[in-house]
mmCIF file of C-alpha atoms in Angstrom:
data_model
loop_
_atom_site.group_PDB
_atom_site.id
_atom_site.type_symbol
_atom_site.label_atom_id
_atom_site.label_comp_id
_atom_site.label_asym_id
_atom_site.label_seq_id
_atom_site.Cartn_x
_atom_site.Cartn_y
_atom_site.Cartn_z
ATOM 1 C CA UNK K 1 0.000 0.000 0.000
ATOM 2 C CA UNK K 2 1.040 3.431 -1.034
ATOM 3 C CA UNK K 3 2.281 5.523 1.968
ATOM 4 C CA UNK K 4 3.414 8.842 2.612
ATOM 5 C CA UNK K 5 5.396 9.985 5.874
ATOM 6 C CA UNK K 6 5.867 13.775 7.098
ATOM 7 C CA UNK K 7 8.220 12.920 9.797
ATOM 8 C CA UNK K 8 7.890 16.461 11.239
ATOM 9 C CA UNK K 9 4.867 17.349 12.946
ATOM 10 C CA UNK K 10 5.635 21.395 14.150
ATOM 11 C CA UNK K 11 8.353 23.536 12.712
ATOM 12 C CA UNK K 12 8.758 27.166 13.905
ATOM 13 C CA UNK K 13 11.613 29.921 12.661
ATOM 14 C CA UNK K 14 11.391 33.258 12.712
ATOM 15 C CA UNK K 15 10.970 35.639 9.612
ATOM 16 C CA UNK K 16 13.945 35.567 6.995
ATOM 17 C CA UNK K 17 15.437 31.716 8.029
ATOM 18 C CA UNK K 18 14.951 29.138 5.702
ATOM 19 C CA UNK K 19 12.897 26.021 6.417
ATOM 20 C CA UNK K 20 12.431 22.478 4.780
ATOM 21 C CA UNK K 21 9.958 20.360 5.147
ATOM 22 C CA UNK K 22 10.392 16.052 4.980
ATOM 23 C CA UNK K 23 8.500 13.788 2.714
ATOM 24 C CA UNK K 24 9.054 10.466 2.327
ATOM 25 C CA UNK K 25 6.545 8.106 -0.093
ATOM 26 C CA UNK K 26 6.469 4.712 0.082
ATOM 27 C CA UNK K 27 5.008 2.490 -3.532
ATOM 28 C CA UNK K 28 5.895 -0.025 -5.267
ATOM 29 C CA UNK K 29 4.099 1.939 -8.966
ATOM 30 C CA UNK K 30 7.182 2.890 -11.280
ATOM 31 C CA UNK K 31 4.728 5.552 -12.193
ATOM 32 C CA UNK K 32 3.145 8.076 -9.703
ATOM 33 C CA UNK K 33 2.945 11.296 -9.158
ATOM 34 C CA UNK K 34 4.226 13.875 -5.992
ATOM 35 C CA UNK K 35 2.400 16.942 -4.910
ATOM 36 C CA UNK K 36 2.668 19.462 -2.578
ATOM 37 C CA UNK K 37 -0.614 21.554 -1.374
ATOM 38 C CA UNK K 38 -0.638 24.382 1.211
ATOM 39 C CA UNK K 39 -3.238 25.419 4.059
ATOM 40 C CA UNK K 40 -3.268 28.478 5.731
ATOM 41 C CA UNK K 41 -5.161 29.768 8.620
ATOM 42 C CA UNK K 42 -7.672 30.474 6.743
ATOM 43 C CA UNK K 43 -8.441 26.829 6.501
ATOM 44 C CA UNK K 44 -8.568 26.356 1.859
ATOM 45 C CA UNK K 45 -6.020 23.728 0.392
ATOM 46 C CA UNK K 46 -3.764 25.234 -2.427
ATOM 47 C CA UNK K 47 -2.142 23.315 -4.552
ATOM 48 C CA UNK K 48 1.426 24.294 -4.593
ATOM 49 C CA UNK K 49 3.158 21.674 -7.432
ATOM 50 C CA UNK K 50 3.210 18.319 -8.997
ATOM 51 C CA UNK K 51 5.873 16.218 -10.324
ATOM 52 C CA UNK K 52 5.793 12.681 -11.883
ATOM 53 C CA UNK K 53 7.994 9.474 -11.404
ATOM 54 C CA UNK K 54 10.210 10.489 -14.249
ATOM 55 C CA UNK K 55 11.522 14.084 -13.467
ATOM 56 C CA UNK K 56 14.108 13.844 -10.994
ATOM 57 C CA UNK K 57 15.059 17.814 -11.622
ATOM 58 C CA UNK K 58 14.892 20.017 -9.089
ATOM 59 C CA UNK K 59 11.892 23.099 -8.808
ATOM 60 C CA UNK K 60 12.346 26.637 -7.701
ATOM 61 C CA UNK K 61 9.507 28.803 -8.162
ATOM 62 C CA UNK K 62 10.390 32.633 -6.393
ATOM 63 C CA UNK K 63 10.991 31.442 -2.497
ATOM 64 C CA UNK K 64 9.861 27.777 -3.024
ATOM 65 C CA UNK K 65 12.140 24.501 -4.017
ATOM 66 C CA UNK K 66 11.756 21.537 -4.631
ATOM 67 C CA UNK K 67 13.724 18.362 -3.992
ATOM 68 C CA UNK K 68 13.201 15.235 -5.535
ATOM 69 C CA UNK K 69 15.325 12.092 -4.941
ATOM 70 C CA UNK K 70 14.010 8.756 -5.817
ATOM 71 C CA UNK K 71 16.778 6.888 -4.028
ATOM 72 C CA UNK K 72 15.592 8.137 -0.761
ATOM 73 C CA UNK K 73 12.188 8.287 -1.946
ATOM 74 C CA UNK K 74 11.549 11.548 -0.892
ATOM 75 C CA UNK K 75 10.262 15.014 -1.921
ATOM 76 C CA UNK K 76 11.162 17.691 0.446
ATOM 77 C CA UNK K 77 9.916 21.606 0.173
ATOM 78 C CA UNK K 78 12.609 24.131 1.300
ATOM 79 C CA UNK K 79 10.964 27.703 1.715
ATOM 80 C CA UNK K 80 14.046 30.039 1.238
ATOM 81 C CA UNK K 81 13.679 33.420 3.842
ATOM 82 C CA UNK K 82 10.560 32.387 5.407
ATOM 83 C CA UNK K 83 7.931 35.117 6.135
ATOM 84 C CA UNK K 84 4.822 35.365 8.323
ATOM 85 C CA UNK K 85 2.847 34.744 5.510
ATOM 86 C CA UNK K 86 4.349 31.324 5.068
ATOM 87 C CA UNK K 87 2.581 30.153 8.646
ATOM 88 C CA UNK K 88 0.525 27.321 7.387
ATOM 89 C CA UNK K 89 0.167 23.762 7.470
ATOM 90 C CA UNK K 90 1.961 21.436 4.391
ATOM 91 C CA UNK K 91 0.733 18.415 3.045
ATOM 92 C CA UNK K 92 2.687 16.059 0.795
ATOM 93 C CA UNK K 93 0.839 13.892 -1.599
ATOM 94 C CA UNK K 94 1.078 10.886 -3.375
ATOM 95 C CA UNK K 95 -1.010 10.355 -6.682
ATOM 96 C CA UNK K 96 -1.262 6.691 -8.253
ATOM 97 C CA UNK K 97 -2.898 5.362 -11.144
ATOM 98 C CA UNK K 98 -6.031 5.214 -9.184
ATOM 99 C CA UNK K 99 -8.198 8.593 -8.727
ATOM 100 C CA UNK K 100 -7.092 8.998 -5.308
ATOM 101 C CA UNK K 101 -4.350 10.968 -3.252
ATOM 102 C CA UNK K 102 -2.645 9.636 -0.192
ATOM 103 C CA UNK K 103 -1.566 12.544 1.812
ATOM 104 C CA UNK K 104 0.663 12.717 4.023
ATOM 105 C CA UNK K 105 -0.304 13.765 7.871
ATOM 106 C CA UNK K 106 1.156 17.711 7.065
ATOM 107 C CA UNK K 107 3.474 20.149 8.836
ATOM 108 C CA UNK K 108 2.563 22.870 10.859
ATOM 109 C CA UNK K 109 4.832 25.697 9.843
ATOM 110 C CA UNK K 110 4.997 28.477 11.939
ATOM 111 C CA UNK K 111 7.352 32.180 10.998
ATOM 112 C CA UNK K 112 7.600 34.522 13.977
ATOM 113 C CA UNK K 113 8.485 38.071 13.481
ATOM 114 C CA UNK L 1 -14.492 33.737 -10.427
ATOM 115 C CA UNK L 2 -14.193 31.027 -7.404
ATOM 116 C CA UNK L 3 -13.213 27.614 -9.561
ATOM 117 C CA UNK L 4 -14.187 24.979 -6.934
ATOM 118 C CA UNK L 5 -16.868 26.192 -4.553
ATOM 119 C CA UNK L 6 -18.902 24.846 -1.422
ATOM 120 C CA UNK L 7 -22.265 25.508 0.335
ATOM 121 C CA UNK L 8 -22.271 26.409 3.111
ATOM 122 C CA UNK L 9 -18.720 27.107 4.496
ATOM 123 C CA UNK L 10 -19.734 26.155 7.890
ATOM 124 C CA UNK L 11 -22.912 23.643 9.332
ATOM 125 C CA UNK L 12 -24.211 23.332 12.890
ATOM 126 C CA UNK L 13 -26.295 21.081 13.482
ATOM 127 C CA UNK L 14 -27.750 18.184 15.918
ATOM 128 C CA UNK L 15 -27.019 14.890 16.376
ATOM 129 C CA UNK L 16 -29.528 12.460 14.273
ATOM 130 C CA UNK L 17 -30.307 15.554 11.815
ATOM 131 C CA UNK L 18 -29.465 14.858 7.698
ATOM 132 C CA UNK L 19 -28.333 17.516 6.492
ATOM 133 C CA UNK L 20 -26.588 18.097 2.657
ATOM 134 C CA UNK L 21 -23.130 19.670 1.351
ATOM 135 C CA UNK L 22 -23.112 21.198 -1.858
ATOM 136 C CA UNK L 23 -20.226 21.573 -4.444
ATOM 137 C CA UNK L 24 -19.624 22.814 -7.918
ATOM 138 C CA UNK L 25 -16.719 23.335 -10.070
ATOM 139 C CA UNK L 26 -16.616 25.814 -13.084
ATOM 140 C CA UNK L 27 -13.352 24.179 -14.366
ATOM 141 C CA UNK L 28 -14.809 21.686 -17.015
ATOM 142 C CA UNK L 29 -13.341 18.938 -15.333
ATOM 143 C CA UNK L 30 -14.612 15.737 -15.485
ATOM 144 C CA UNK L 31 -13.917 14.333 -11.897
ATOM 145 C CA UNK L 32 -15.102 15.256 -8.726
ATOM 146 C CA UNK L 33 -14.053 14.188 -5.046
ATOM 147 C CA UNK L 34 -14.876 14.354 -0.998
ATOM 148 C CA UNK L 35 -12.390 14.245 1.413
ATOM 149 C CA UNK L 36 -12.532 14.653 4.964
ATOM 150 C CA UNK L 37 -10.480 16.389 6.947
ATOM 151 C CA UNK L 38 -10.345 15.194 10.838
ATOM 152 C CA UNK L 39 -9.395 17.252 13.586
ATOM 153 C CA UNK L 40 -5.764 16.207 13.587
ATOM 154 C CA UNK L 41 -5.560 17.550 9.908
ATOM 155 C CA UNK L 42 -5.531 13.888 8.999
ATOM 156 C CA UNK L 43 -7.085 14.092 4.859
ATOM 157 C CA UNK L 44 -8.620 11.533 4.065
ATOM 158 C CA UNK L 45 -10.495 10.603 0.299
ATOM 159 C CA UNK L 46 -14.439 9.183 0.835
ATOM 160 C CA UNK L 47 -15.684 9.139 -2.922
ATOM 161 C CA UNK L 48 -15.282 10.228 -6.314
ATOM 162 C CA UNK L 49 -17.224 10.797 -9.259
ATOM 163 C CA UNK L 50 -15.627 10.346 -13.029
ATOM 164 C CA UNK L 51 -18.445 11.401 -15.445
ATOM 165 C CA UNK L 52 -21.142 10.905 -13.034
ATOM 166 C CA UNK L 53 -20.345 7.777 -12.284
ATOM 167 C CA UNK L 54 -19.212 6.424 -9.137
ATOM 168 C CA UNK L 55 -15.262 5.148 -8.784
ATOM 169 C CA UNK L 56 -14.149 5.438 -6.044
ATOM 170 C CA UNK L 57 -16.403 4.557 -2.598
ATOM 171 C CA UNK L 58 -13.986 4.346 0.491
ATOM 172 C CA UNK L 59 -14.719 2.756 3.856
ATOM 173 C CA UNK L 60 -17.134 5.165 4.575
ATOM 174 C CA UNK L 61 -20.657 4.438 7.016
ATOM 175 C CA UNK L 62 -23.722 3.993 4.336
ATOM 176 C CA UNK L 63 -25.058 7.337 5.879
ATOM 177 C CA UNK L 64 -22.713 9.352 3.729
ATOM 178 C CA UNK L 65 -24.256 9.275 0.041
ATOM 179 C CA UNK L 66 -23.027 11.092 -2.858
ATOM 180 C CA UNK L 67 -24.849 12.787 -5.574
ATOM 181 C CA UNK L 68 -23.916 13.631 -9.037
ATOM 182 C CA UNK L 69 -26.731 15.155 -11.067
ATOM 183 C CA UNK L 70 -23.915 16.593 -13.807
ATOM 184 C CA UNK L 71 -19.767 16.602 -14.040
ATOM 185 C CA UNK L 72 -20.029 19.974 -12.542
ATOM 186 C CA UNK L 73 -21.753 19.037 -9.236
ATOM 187 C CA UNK L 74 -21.307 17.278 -6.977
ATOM 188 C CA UNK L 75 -23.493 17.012 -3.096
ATOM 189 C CA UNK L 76 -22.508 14.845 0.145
ATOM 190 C CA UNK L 77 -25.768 13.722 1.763
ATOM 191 C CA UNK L 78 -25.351 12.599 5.098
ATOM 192 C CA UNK L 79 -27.840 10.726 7.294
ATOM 193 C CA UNK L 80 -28.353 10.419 11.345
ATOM 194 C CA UNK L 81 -25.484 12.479 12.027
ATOM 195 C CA UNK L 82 -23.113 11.337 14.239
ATOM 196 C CA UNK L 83 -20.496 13.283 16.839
ATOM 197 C CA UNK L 84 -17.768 11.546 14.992
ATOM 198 C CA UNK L 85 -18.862 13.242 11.910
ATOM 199 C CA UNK L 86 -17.215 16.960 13.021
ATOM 200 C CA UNK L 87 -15.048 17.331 10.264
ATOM 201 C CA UNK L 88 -14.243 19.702 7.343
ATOM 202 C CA UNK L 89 -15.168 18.115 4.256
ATOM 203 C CA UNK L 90 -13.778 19.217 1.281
ATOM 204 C CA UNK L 91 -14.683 18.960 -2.281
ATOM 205 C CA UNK L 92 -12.160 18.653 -5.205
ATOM 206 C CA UNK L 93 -12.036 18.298 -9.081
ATOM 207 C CA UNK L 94 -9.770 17.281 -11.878
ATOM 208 C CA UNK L 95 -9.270 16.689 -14.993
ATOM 209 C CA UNK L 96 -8.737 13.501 -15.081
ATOM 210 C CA UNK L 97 -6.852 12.197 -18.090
ATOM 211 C CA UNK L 98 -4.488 9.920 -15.805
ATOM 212 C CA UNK L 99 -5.436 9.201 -13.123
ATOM 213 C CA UNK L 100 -3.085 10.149 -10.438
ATOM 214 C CA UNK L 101 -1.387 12.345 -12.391
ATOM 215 C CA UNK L 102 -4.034 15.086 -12.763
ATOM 216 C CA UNK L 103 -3.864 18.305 -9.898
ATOM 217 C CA UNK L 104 -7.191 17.983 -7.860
ATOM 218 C CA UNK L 105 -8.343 21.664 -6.989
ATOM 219 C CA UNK L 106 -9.979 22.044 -3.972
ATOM 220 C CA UNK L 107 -12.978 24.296 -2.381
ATOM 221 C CA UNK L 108 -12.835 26.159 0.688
ATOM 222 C CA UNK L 109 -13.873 23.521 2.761
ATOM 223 C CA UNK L 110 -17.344 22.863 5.059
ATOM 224 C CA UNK L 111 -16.812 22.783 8.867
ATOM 225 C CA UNK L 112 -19.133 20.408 9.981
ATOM 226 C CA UNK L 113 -20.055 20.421 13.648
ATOM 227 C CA UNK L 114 -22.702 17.868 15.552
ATOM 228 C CA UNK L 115 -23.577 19.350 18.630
#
């Protein structure tokens, strides 16, 4: 069964330190698929990026990064300079050739001033 | 324009009452979902509708039903409400061309609370 493990329950910095966040997937598909989603305060889920099996490169979009290692099997989420508006709670996700996502149990991120 | 959306965003109610959650998506996609969302954050997929028709029907009590009168709707009916069911639920969409591989976009989310 396809599993996904966010090892770190809480993480707090203050404003302008980096921060990355642990996902490890467990499946035995040679095909699936790796998201990230975010959820603020304000309680919505926003998807933040996907990547499939095959694309072992590296993400960066503005503050966000993406690592993706399938010899570890895992997909970790560095947040470069963190800022208050960052406080939120992470979810990694696993997609499969079923219609379903298997997320992970998400990390609370929280960026004092 | 709000792409996945959810009526209402939060439901009171009593214990034994049925009450409905309502969800549409102006996305065109062609595959709709419930999760619930427990109150350790835990996200968890009930059902999911592919066309209208039903593929995916988790472990979940027969008091939950879902409705899908077109691709773009999609309701959560839920009977004799339980304590247990306090939850968000949240509806999501896709379009699905592989499964897995397709972004599901979610609503806002419907805090549920049996008093």
């Amino acid at each position: 069964a396809q599993k996904v493990t966010q090892a770190q329950t809480e993480i707090s910095v203050v404003e302008k330190e980096d921060v990355t966040l642990d996902c490890v997937y467990e499946t035995r598909d040679t095909t699936y698929y790796l998201f990230w989603y975010k959820q603020p305060p304000s309680g919505e889920l926003v998807f933040l990026i996907r990547r499939n099996s095959f694309d072992e490169q590296n993400e960066i979009s503005g503050r966000y990064s993406w690592n993706f290692q399938k010899s570890t099997s895992s997909f970790n989420f560095t947040i470069t300079a963190s800022q208050v508006v960052d406080s939120a709670v992470y979810f990694c996700a696993l997609g499969l050739n079923d219609y379903k996502l298997s997320f992970g149990a998400g990390t609370t991120v929280t960026v004092r001033a | 324009d709000t792409a996945v959306s959810q009526t209402p965003k939060y439901l009171v109610t009593q214990m034994g009452n049925d009450k409905s959650i309502k969800c549409e998506q102006n996305l065109g996609h062609d595959t709709m979902y419930w999760y619930k969302q427990d109150s350790k954050k835990f996200l968890k997929i009930m059902f999911s509708y592919n066309n209208k028709e039903l593929i995916i029907n988790e472990t979940v009590p027969n008091r939950f039903s879902p409705k899908s009168p077109d691709k773009a709707h999609l309701n959560l009916h839920i009977n004799s409400l339980e304590l247990g069911d306090s939850a968000v639920y949240f509806c999501a969409s896709s379009q699905v061309q592989r499964p897995g591989a397709d972004t599901q976009y979610f609503g806002p989310g419907t805090r549920l609370t049996v008093l």
